[in-house]
Structures are given as C-alpha cells and as structure tokens.
Amino acid sequence: MLAKKFRRQWPLHLMILPGVILVLIYSYWPMVGIAMAFQKFTPFKGLFGSKWIGLDNFHYVFALPETGQIIWNTIFISIMKIGAGLIAPITISLLLNELRNELIKRGVQTLIYLPHFLSWVILGGILIDILSPTNGIVNQVLGWFGVEPIFFLGSNKWFPYTLVMSDIWKEFGFSTIVYLAALSSINPSLYEAATVDGASRWKQTIHITLPGMMPIVILMATLSLGNVLNAGFDQVFNLYSPQVYQSGDVLDTFIYRIGMQNAQYGVGTAVGFFKSIVSLVFITTSYALASKFANYRIF
C-alpha cells in the first residue's frame, strides 16, 4: 500500500527534494557547531581538536556584569514590539475596512506595505538622516513647537522606543494584510442585521468585527511569543552605537560582538545556545496555546 502510494506521489517527493537538501545543509548540519558552546574553541585545532570545558562558557557569560542588562533589554524591546505589532495593524486594518473608496484603500495599503521590502541597511540610513538632532526633519518639526532637539539614536532614554516605532513603521503594513483577510471572511449578513437593528458603525465594530477577528488575533499573539528573545539583530546593528549599549544592546548583537569581533567563539555559541533553548520553550508553549485557543495545528 505504501509502495503504491509512493509510486503515485514520487513526482511530488522529487519536487520537494532540493528544498529538503538545502534545509539539511544550512539548518541541520551547522547544528554540529553547538559543540563549541562546551569547548575552549580554537580555529586552528577545529571542532574535534579543541579542549572540552563543560559549562565553563555559560558560567563565564552569566558572571559578566552586563549580561543581566542585555537580557532585560532584549525582553523589554521584544515585548514592546510584540504588543505594538498587534495593536498597530489591527487598528489600521479596522480603519481601512471602513473606507468605501477602493482606489484610496488600495493606495494606502501599498504605501504602508512598501517599507517591508526595504532592508534595514537602507532604512537605517534614512532614519539616521530624519532623526538627526541637528538637521533631521523630525527635530525641525519639534523645534517649531519649542521642543529642544532629541538625540533619538544616541540617548539611552529614547533609543528603545525609537527601535519599536521604526520596527512598527517597517512591518505593520505586512501584518495589516493578515487582519484585512480575516475581516473579509466575516459574514456580511451580520452587518446587515445590525444595521436593521439600528446599531452604529462603532457598535458593529465592537460586537461583530472584533469578535470575528479574535481567532486570528489570538493566533498571531500566541505565535509571536516564540520571538520574545529576538529583538531584531539587523535593525539594532544598523542603528545602535556604544553610547546606547546600556539600553539598546540585545542578545544577538552581544553574540556578534563577543563571538565575531572578540573571537570568543565558544562563549558566543554558548549565548546563542541559551537563546535557542529559551526560544524553543516559548515556541512550544505558544504552539500549544494556539492549538488550544485558536484551533491552529500544523499536523
């Protein structure tokens, strides 16, 4: 039976084979390097010639005075991004849903979706220019209202919130599409019945639109828990500087500096391994929550 089924589906297996090979090469084979987390790794000796030191790399990392602050920065920035990443697209999708002019609606969707396709290298240069405390357009506008120039990318007070706002600016357009798709699946007869009963647009939003969106909102919220230790390396790396390490240094940038710039490969791998374990726990938990509350299953 299985052999007959395989013969019937062999073109599909053949089609997926290149993808499986790429996943094995680039996702599973590099996992052998996790062994460096338990070694005093030396490039000249290689993975199998370096000295095994057990958990010493982990003890060293957690003994560093800045480790606690870095973990806090990562969690704080990630949670703000997750929260704002839910509120902003939901709000915009509700507003777009109220537009009756399809031309304006499509135009707005295109404009807010465009930043998603730009890399943080490009957006980082744009943000550095527009947020400059000397000639940036944002501080020029604030100056019209008598506000002193703000060093958004050089102040520990403002930098985390600048990261969150710029991340939302880049990504909320993509998330909006998901919620607009959820809105399109709501039965129009519910709105017709509510209109006959005299319900205002606000009442319809509260009692029909939001409950209709709730399953996808729960799904997106629970799945985003897996990214609680991913504060966004590309963004932070292109925007931060040593003067904002106190509030903006996250685990990914810490791994880059200690592992690549300082050549402490074993220590960097240990931090990355710790991050992966915590992320696995959150992803597993979020998948269980999504399965229970949003009926979302992969298998």
PDB file of N, CA, C and O in Angstrom, residues 170-198:
ATOM      1  N   LYS A 170       8.065  49.792   9.695  1.00  0.00           N
ATOM      2  CA  LYS A 170       8.510  48.909   8.619  1.00  0.00           C
ATOM      3  C   LYS A 170       7.568  47.730   8.408  1.00  0.00           C
ATOM      4  O   LYS A 170       7.316  47.325   7.264  1.00  0.00           O
ATOM      5  N   GLU A 171       7.037  47.161   9.468  1.00  0.00           N
ATOM      6  CA  GLU A 171       6.388  45.860   9.361  1.00  0.00           C
ATOM      7  C   GLU A 171       4.871  45.863   9.511  1.00  0.00           C
ATOM      8  O   GLU A 171       4.238  44.868   9.172  1.00  0.00           O
ATOM      9  N   PHE A 172       4.255  46.951  10.017  1.00  0.00           N
ATOM     10  CA  PHE A 172       2.831  46.845  10.310  1.00  0.00           C
ATOM     11  C   PHE A 172       1.992  46.718   9.041  1.00  0.00           C
ATOM     12  O   PHE A 172       0.891  46.153   9.060  1.00  0.00           O
ATOM     13  N   GLY A 173       2.498  47.220   7.906  1.00  0.00           N
ATOM     14  CA  GLY A 173       1.764  47.089   6.658  1.00  0.00           C
ATOM     15  C   GLY A 173       1.602  45.645   6.237  1.00  0.00           C
ATOM     16  O   GLY A 173       0.551  45.238   5.713  1.00  0.00           O
ATOM     17  N   PHE A 174       2.646  44.834   6.469  1.00  0.00           N
ATOM     18  CA  PHE A 174       2.574  43.404   6.131  1.00  0.00           C
ATOM     19  C   PHE A 174       1.553  42.700   7.012  1.00  0.00           C
ATOM     20  O   PHE A 174       0.752  41.887   6.523  1.00  0.00           O
ATOM     21  N   SER A 175       1.563  43.001   8.313  1.00  0.00           N
ATOM     22  CA  SER A 175       0.613  42.361   9.235  1.00  0.00           C
ATOM     23  C   SER A 175      -0.818  42.794   8.962  1.00  0.00           C
ATOM     24  O   SER A 175      -1.763  42.030   9.200  1.00  0.00           O
ATOM     25  N   THR A 176      -0.982  44.017   8.459  1.00  0.00           N
ATOM     26  CA  THR A 176      -2.325  44.518   8.170  1.00  0.00           C
ATOM     27  C   THR A 176      -3.038  43.639   7.158  1.00  0.00           C
ATOM     28  O   THR A 176      -4.255  43.431   7.236  1.00  0.00           O
ATOM     29  N   ILE A 177      -2.289  43.091   6.199  1.00  0.00           N
ATOM     30  CA  ILE A 177      -2.884  42.231   5.177  1.00  0.00           C
ATOM     31  C   ILE A 177      -3.544  41.015   5.812  1.00  0.00           C
ATOM     32  O   ILE A 177      -4.625  40.574   5.394  1.00  0.00           O
ATOM     33  N   VAL A 178      -2.907  40.456   6.853  1.00  0.00           N
ATOM     34  CA  VAL A 178      -3.462  39.281   7.530  1.00  0.00           C
ATOM     35  C   VAL A 178      -4.811  39.610   8.153  1.00  0.00           C
ATOM     36  O   VAL A 178      -5.788  38.855   8.015  1.00  0.00           O
ATOM     37  N   TYR A 179      -4.881  40.769   8.824  1.00  0.00           N
ATOM     38  CA  TYR A 179      -6.127  41.136   9.504  1.00  0.00           C
ATOM     39  C   TYR A 179      -7.202  41.567   8.516  1.00  0.00           C
ATOM     40  O   TYR A 179      -8.396  41.344   8.759  1.00  0.00           O
ATOM     41  N   LEU A 180      -6.819  42.177   7.399  1.00  0.00           N
ATOM     42  CA  LEU A 180      -7.805  42.509   6.368  1.00  0.00           C
ATOM     43  C   LEU A 180      -8.399  41.233   5.762  1.00  0.00           C
ATOM     44  O   LEU A 180      -9.590  41.188   5.433  1.00  0.00           O
ATOM     45  N   ALA A 181      -7.574  40.203   5.620  1.00  0.00           N
ATOM     46  CA  ALA A 181      -8.079  38.920   5.134  1.00  0.00           C
ATOM     47  C   ALA A 181      -9.076  38.325   6.126  1.00  0.00           C
ATOM     48  O   ALA A 181     -10.093  37.740   5.725  1.00  0.00           O
ATOM     49  N   ALA A 182      -8.776  38.482   7.434  1.00  0.00           N
ATOM     50  CA  ALA A 182      -9.708  37.984   8.455  1.00  0.00           C
ATOM     51  C   ALA A 182     -11.022  38.753   8.408  1.00  0.00           C
ATOM     52  O   ALA A 182     -12.106  38.176   8.572  1.00  0.00           O
ATOM     53  N   LEU A 183     -10.936  40.064   8.157  1.00  0.00           N
ATOM     54  CA  LEU A 183     -12.153  40.885   8.080  1.00  0.00           C
ATOM     55  C   LEU A 183     -13.023  40.486   6.884  1.00  0.00           C
ATOM     56  O   LEU A 183     -14.253  40.523   6.964  1.00  0.00           O
ATOM     57  N   SER A 184     -12.382  40.113   5.790  1.00  0.00           N
ATOM     58  CA  SER A 184     -13.142  39.754   4.585  1.00  0.00           C
ATOM     59  C   SER A 184     -13.914  38.443   4.762  1.00  0.00           C
ATOM     60  O   SER A 184     -14.821  38.157   3.975  1.00  0.00           O
ATOM     61  N   SER A 185     -13.547  37.651   5.756  1.00  0.00           N
ATOM     62  CA  SER A 185     -14.225  36.374   5.976  1.00  0.00           C
ATOM     63  C   SER A 185     -15.454  36.491   6.874  1.00  0.00           C
ATOM     64  O   SER A 185     -16.176  35.510   7.070  1.00  0.00           O
ATOM     65  N   ILE A 186     -15.702  37.682   7.443  1.00  0.00           N
ATOM     66  CA  ILE A 186     -16.872  37.885   8.306  1.00  0.00           C
ATOM     67  C   ILE A 186     -18.125  37.957   7.436  1.00  0.00           C
ATOM     68  O   ILE A 186     -18.155  38.647   6.417  1.00  0.00           O
ATOM     69  N   ASN A 187     -19.162  37.277   7.845  1.00  0.00           N
ATOM     70  CA  ASN A 187     -20.415  37.215   7.082  1.00  0.00           C
ATOM     71  C   ASN A 187     -21.060  38.600   6.974  1.00  0.00           C
ATOM     72  O   ASN A 187     -21.406  39.206   8.000  1.00  0.00           O
ATOM     73  N   PRO A 188     -21.259  39.143   5.768  1.00  0.00           N
ATOM     74  CA  PRO A 188     -21.859  40.481   5.602  1.00  0.00           C
ATOM     75  C   PRO A 188     -23.276  40.571   6.144  1.00  0.00           C
ATOM     76  O   PRO A 188     -23.741  41.670   6.497  1.00  0.00           O
ATOM     77  N   SER A 189     -23.972  39.454   6.210  1.00  0.00           N
ATOM     78  CA  SER A 189     -25.348  39.492   6.710  1.00  0.00           C
ATOM     79  C   SER A 189     -25.412  39.913   8.170  1.00  0.00           C
ATOM     80  O   SER A 189     -26.434  40.436   8.626  1.00  0.00           O
ATOM     81  N   LEU A 190     -24.324  39.695   8.903  1.00  0.00           N
ATOM     82  CA  LEU A 190     -24.298  40.139  10.302  1.00  0.00           C
ATOM     83  C   LEU A 190     -24.365  41.659  10.384  1.00  0.00           C
ATOM     84  O   LEU A 190     -25.059  42.224  11.244  1.00  0.00           O
ATOM     85  N   TYR A 191     -23.633  42.340   9.478  1.00  0.00           N
ATOM     86  CA  TYR A 191     -23.678  43.802   9.451  1.00  0.00           C
ATOM     87  C   TYR A 191     -25.050  44.292   8.999  1.00  0.00           C
ATOM     88  O   TYR A 191     -25.566  45.295   9.505  1.00  0.00           O
ATOM     89  N   GLU A 192     -25.654  43.593   8.053  1.00  0.00           N
ATOM     90  CA  GLU A 192     -26.979  43.991   7.566  1.00  0.00           C
ATOM     91  C   GLU A 192     -28.013  43.880   8.683  1.00  0.00           C
ATOM     92  O   GLU A 192     -28.851  44.774   8.854  1.00  0.00           O
ATOM     93  N   ALA A 193     -27.933  42.793   9.438  1.00  0.00           N
ATOM     94  CA  ALA A 193     -28.873  42.612  10.547  1.00  0.00           C
ATOM     95  C   ALA A 193     -28.649  43.665  11.626  1.00  0.00           C
ATOM     96  O   ALA A 193     -29.615  44.197  12.205  1.00  0.00           O
ATOM     97  N   ALA A 194     -27.372  43.987  11.885  1.00  0.00           N
ATOM     98  CA  ALA A 194     -27.071  45.005  12.894  1.00  0.00           C
ATOM     99  C   ALA A 194     -27.563  46.379  12.453  1.00  0.00           C
ATOM    100  O   ALA A 194     -28.063  47.169  13.274  1.00  0.00           O
ATOM    101  N   THR A 195     -27.451  46.679  11.166  1.00  0.00           N
ATOM    102  CA  THR A 195     -27.933  47.965  10.643  1.00  0.00           C
ATOM    103  C   THR A 195     -29.442  48.070  10.787  1.00  0.00           C
ATOM    104  O   THR A 195     -29.986  49.129  11.167  1.00  0.00           O
ATOM    105  N   VAL A 196     -30.148  46.979  10.495  1.00  0.00           N
ATOM    106  CA  VAL A 196     -31.613  46.961  10.649  1.00  0.00           C
ATOM    107  C   VAL A 196     -32.007  47.195  12.102  1.00  0.00           C
ATOM    108  O   VAL A 196     -32.989  47.884  12.401  1.00  0.00           O
ATOM    109  N   ASP A 197     -31.207  46.650  13.015  1.00  0.00           N
ATOM    110  CA  ASP A 197     -31.484  46.825  14.445  1.00  0.00           C
ATOM    111  C   ASP A 197     -31.073  48.198  14.966  1.00  0.00           C
ATOM    112  O   ASP A 197     -31.262  48.496  16.152  1.00  0.00           O
ATOM    113  N   GLY A 198     -30.455  49.039  14.099  1.00  0.00           N
ATOM    114  CA  GLY A 198     -30.083  50.393  14.492  1.00  0.00           C
ATOM    115  C   GLY A 198     -28.704  50.524  15.111  1.00  0.00           C
ATOM    116  O   GLY A 198     -28.400  51.558  15.725  1.00  0.00           O
TER     117      GLY A 198
END
